[in-house]
Short mmCIF file of C-alpha atoms in Angstrom, two decimals:
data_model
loop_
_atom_site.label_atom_id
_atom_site.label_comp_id
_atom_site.label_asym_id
_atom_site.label_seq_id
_atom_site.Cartn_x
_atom_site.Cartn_y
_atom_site.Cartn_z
CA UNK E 654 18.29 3.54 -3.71
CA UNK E 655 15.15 3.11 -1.20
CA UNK E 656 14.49 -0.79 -0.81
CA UNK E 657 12.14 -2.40 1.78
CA UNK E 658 12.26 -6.30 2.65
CA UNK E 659 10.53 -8.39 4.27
CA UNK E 660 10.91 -11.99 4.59
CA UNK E 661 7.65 -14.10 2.45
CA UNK E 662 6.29 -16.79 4.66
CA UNK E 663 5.83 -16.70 8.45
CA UNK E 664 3.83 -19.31 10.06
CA UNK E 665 2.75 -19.50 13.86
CA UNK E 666 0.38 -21.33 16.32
CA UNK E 667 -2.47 -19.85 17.64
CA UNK E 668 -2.55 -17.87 20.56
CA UNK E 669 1.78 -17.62 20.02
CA UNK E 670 2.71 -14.05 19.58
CA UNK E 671 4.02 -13.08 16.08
CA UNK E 672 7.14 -11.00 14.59
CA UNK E 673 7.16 -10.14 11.16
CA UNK E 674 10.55 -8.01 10.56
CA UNK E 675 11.41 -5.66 7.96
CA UNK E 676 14.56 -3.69 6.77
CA UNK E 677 15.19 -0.34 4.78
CA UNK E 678 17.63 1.05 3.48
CA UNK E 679 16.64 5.04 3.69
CA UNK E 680 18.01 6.47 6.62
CA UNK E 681 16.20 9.65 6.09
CA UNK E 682 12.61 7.90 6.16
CA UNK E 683 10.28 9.79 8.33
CA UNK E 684 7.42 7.70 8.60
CA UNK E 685 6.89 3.56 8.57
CA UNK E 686 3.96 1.98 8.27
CA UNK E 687 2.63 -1.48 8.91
CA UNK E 688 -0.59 -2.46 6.48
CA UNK E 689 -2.57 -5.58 6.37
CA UNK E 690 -3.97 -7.00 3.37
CA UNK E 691 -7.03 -10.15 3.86
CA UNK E 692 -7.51 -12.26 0.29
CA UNK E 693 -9.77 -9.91 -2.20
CA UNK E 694 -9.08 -6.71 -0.29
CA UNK E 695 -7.26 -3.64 -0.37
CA UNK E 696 -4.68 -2.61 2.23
CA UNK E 697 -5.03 -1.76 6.02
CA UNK E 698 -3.62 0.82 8.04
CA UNK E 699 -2.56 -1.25 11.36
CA UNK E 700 0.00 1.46 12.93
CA UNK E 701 2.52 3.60 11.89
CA UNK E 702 5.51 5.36 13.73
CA UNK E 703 7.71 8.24 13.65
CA UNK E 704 11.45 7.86 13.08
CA UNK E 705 12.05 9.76 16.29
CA UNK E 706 10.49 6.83 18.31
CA UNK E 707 11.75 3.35 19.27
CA UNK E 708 8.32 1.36 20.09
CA UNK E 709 4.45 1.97 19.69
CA UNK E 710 2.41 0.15 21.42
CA UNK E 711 -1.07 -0.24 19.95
CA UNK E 712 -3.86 -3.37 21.96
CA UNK E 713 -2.07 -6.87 20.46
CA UNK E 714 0.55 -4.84 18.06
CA UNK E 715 3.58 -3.72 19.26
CA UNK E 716 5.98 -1.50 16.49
CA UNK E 717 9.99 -1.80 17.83
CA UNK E 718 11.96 0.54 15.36
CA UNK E 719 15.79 0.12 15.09
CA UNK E 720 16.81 3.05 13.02
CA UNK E 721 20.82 2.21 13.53
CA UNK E 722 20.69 -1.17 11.81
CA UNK E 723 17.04 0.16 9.97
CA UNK E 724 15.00 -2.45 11.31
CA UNK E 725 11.57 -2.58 11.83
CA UNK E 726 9.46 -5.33 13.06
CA UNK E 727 5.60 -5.36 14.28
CA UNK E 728 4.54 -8.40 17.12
CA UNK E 729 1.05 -9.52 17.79
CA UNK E 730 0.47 -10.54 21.22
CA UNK E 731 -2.04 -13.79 21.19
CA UNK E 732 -2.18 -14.27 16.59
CA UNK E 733 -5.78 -15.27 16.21
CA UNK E 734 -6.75 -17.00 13.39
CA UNK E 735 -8.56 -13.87 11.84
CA UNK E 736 -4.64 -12.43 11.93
CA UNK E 737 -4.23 -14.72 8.49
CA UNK E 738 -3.04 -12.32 5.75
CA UNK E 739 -0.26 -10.24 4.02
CA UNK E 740 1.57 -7.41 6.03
CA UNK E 741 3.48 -4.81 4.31
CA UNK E 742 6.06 -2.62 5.80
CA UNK E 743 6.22 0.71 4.11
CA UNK E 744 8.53 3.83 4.34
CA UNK E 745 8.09 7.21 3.52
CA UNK E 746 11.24 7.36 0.69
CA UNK E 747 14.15 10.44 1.04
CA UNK E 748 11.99 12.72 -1.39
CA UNK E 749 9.03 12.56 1.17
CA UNK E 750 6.55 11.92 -1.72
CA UNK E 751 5.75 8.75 -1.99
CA UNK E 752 5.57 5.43 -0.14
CA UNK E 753 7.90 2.13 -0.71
CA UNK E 754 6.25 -0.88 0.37
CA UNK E 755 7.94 -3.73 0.65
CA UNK E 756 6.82 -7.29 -0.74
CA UNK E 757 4.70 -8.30 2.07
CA UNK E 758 5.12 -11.36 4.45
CA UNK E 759 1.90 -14.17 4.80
CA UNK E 760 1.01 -14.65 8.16
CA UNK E 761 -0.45 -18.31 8.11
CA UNK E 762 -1.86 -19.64 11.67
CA UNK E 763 -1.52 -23.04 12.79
CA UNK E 764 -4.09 -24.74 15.24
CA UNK C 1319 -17.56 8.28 7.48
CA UNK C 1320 -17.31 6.72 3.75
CA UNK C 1321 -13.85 4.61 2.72
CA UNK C 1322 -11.78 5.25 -0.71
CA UNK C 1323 -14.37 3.54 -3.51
CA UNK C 1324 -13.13 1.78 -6.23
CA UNK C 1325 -15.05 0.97 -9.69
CA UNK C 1326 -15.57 -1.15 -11.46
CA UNK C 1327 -14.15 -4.44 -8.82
CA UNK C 1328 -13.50 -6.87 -11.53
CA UNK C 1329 -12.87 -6.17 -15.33
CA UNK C 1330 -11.93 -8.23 -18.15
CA UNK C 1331 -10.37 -6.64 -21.24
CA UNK C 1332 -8.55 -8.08 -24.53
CA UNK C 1333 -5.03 -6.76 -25.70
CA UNK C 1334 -4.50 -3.43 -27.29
CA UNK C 1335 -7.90 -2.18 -25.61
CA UNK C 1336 -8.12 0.25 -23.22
CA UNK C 1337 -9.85 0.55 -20.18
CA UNK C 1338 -10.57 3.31 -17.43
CA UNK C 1339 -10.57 2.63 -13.69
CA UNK C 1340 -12.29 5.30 -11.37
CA UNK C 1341 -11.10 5.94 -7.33
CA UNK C 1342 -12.99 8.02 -4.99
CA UNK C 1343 -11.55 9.10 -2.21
CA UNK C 1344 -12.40 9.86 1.52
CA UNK C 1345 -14.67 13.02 2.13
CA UNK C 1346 -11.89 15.62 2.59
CA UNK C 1347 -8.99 13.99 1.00
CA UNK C 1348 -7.56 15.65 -1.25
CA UNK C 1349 -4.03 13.60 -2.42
CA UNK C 1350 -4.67 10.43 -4.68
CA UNK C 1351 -2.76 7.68 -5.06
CA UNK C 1352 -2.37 4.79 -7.44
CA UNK C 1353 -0.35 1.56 -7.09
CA UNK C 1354 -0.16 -1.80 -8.86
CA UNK C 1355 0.37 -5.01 -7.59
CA UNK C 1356 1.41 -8.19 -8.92
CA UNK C 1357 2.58 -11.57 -7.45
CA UNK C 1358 5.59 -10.97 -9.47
CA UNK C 1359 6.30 -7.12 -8.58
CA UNK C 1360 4.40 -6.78 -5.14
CA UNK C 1361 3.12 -3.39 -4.86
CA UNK C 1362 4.75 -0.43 -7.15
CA UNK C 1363 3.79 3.27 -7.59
CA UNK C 1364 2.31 4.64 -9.94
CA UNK C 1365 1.17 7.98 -9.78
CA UNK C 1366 -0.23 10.35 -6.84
CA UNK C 1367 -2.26 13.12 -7.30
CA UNK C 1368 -3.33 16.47 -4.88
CA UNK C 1369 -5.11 19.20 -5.94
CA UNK C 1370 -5.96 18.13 -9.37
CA UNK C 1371 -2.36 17.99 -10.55
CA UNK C 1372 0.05 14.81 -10.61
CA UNK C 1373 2.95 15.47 -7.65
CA UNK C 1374 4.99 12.25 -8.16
CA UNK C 1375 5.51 9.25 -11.01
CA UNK C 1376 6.44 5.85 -10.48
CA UNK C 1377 8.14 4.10 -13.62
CA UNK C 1378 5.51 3.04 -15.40
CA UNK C 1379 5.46 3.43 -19.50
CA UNK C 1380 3.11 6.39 -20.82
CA UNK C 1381 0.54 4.01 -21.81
CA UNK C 1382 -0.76 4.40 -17.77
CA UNK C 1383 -2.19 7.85 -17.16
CA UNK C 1384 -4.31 9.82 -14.46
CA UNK C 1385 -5.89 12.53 -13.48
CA UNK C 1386 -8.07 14.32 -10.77
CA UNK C 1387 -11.12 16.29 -10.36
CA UNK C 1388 -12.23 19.35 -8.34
CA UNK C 1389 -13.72 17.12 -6.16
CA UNK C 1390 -10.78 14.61 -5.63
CA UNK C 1391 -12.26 11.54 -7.67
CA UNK C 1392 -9.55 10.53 -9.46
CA UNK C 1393 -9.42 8.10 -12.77
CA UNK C 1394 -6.59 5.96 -14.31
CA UNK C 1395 -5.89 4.86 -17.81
CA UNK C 1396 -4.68 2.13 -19.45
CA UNK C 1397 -3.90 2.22 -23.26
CA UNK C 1398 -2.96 -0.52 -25.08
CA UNK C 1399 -3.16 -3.33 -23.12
CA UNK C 1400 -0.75 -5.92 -22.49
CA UNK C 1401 -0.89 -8.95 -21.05
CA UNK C 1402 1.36 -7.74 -18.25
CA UNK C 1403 -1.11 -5.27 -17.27
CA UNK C 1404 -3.25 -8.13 -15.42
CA UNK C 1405 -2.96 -6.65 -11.82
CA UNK C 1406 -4.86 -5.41 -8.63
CA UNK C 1407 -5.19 -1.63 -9.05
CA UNK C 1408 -5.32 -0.12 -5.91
CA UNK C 1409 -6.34 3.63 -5.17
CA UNK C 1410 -5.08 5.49 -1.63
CA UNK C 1411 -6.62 8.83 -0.68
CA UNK C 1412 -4.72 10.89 2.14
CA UNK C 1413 -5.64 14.28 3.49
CA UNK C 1414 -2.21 15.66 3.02
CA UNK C 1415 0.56 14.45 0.36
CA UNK C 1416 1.17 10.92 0.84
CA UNK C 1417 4.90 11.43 1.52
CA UNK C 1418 3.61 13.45 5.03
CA UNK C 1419 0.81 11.11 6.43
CA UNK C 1420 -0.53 7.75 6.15
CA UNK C 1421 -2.88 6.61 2.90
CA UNK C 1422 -6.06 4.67 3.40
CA UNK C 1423 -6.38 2.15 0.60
CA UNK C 1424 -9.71 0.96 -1.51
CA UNK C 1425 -10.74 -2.29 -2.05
CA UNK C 1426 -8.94 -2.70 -5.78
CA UNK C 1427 -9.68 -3.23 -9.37
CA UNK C 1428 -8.94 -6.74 -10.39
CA UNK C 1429 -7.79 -6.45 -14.22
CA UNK C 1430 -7.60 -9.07 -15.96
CA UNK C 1431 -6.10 -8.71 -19.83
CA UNK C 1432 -6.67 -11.77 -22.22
#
């Protein structure tokens, strides 16, 4: 079946680059997406990539896709504090219509 | 350009009501989307909607139910409430079926069921 995980905590100093990582289990997913959720809010569209690419780069975010071992992991270069929040990794399931999100990792930032 | 609206933000409801949560999307958009999230669950699917007629169900019991409009506003109901039901309700509009391009979320109705 389609599954998404993501590991829950992640916690990193400021100004350190972060890595949150992700892996599916689709191999037919088309699309992955990278949202960011802040306390009281609904999700944000960071980035997204196409299965046919390796790495999008994007300002501080960086996308590396590994579709052999179906890994997916975003970095941001220089994690301010205002980075503090919930990022989802999403695919685009086998049937194309609908999204699988996985369970979201908390980026916490450390002086 | 507007965002995906949500109404009402917070509500408070007892068991066995029901209650009606509205989502409007982006100017243009035509494919709704409706999720639920939980600590417990994280984010599941519930139903999406283009064109004024539901494309794709999540597994979700009967007692959660949609629909759309001509002009993309969509609205979800709850019957019955259960406890369990106490969730973030989140709406996503896309221009195109969700399963082809990426969804731009609203803000969330906080339900709360006592």
């Amino acid at each position: 079946g389609e599954d998404v995980e993501q590991s829950l905590f992640l916690s990193v100093r400021e100004g350190d680059s972060s890595v949150i990582n992700c892996t599916y289990t689709d191999s037919s997913s088309t699309y992955l997406y990278w949202y960011k959720q802040e306390p009281g809010a609904g999700l944000q569209l960071l980035t997204y990539i196409f299965s046919n690419m390796d790495m999008k780069q994007d300002q501080r975010l960086t996308v590396l896709l590994n579709k052999k071992d179906k890994h997916l992991s975003l970095r941001i270069a220089d994690t301010q504090t205002g980075d503090s929040a919930i990022y989802f990794c999403a695919e685009v399931g086998s049937s194309a219509s609908k999204i699988i999100f996985g369970s979201g990792t908390r980026l916490s930032i450390r002086p | 350009k507007a965002g995906v609206t949500q109404t009402p933000r917070y509500l408070i409801k007892t068991r066995g009501q029901q209650v009606t949560l509205s989502c409007s999307p982006i100017s243009g958009h035509r494919s709704v989307s409706w999720y639920q999230q939980t600590p417990g669950q994280g984010l599941q699917f519930l139903f999406e909607y283009f064109s004024e007629t539901q494309r794709n169900k999540g597994n979700f019991p009967g007692r959660f139910s949609g629909r759309q409009f001509s002009n993309s506003r969509s609205e979800m109901n709850v019957s019955t409430l259960e406890l369990g039901d106490s969730a973030l309700y989140l709406c996503a509009s896309s221009p195109r079926l969700a399963g082809s391009y990426e969804q731009y979320f609203g803000p969330g109705t906080r339900l709360t069921v006592t």
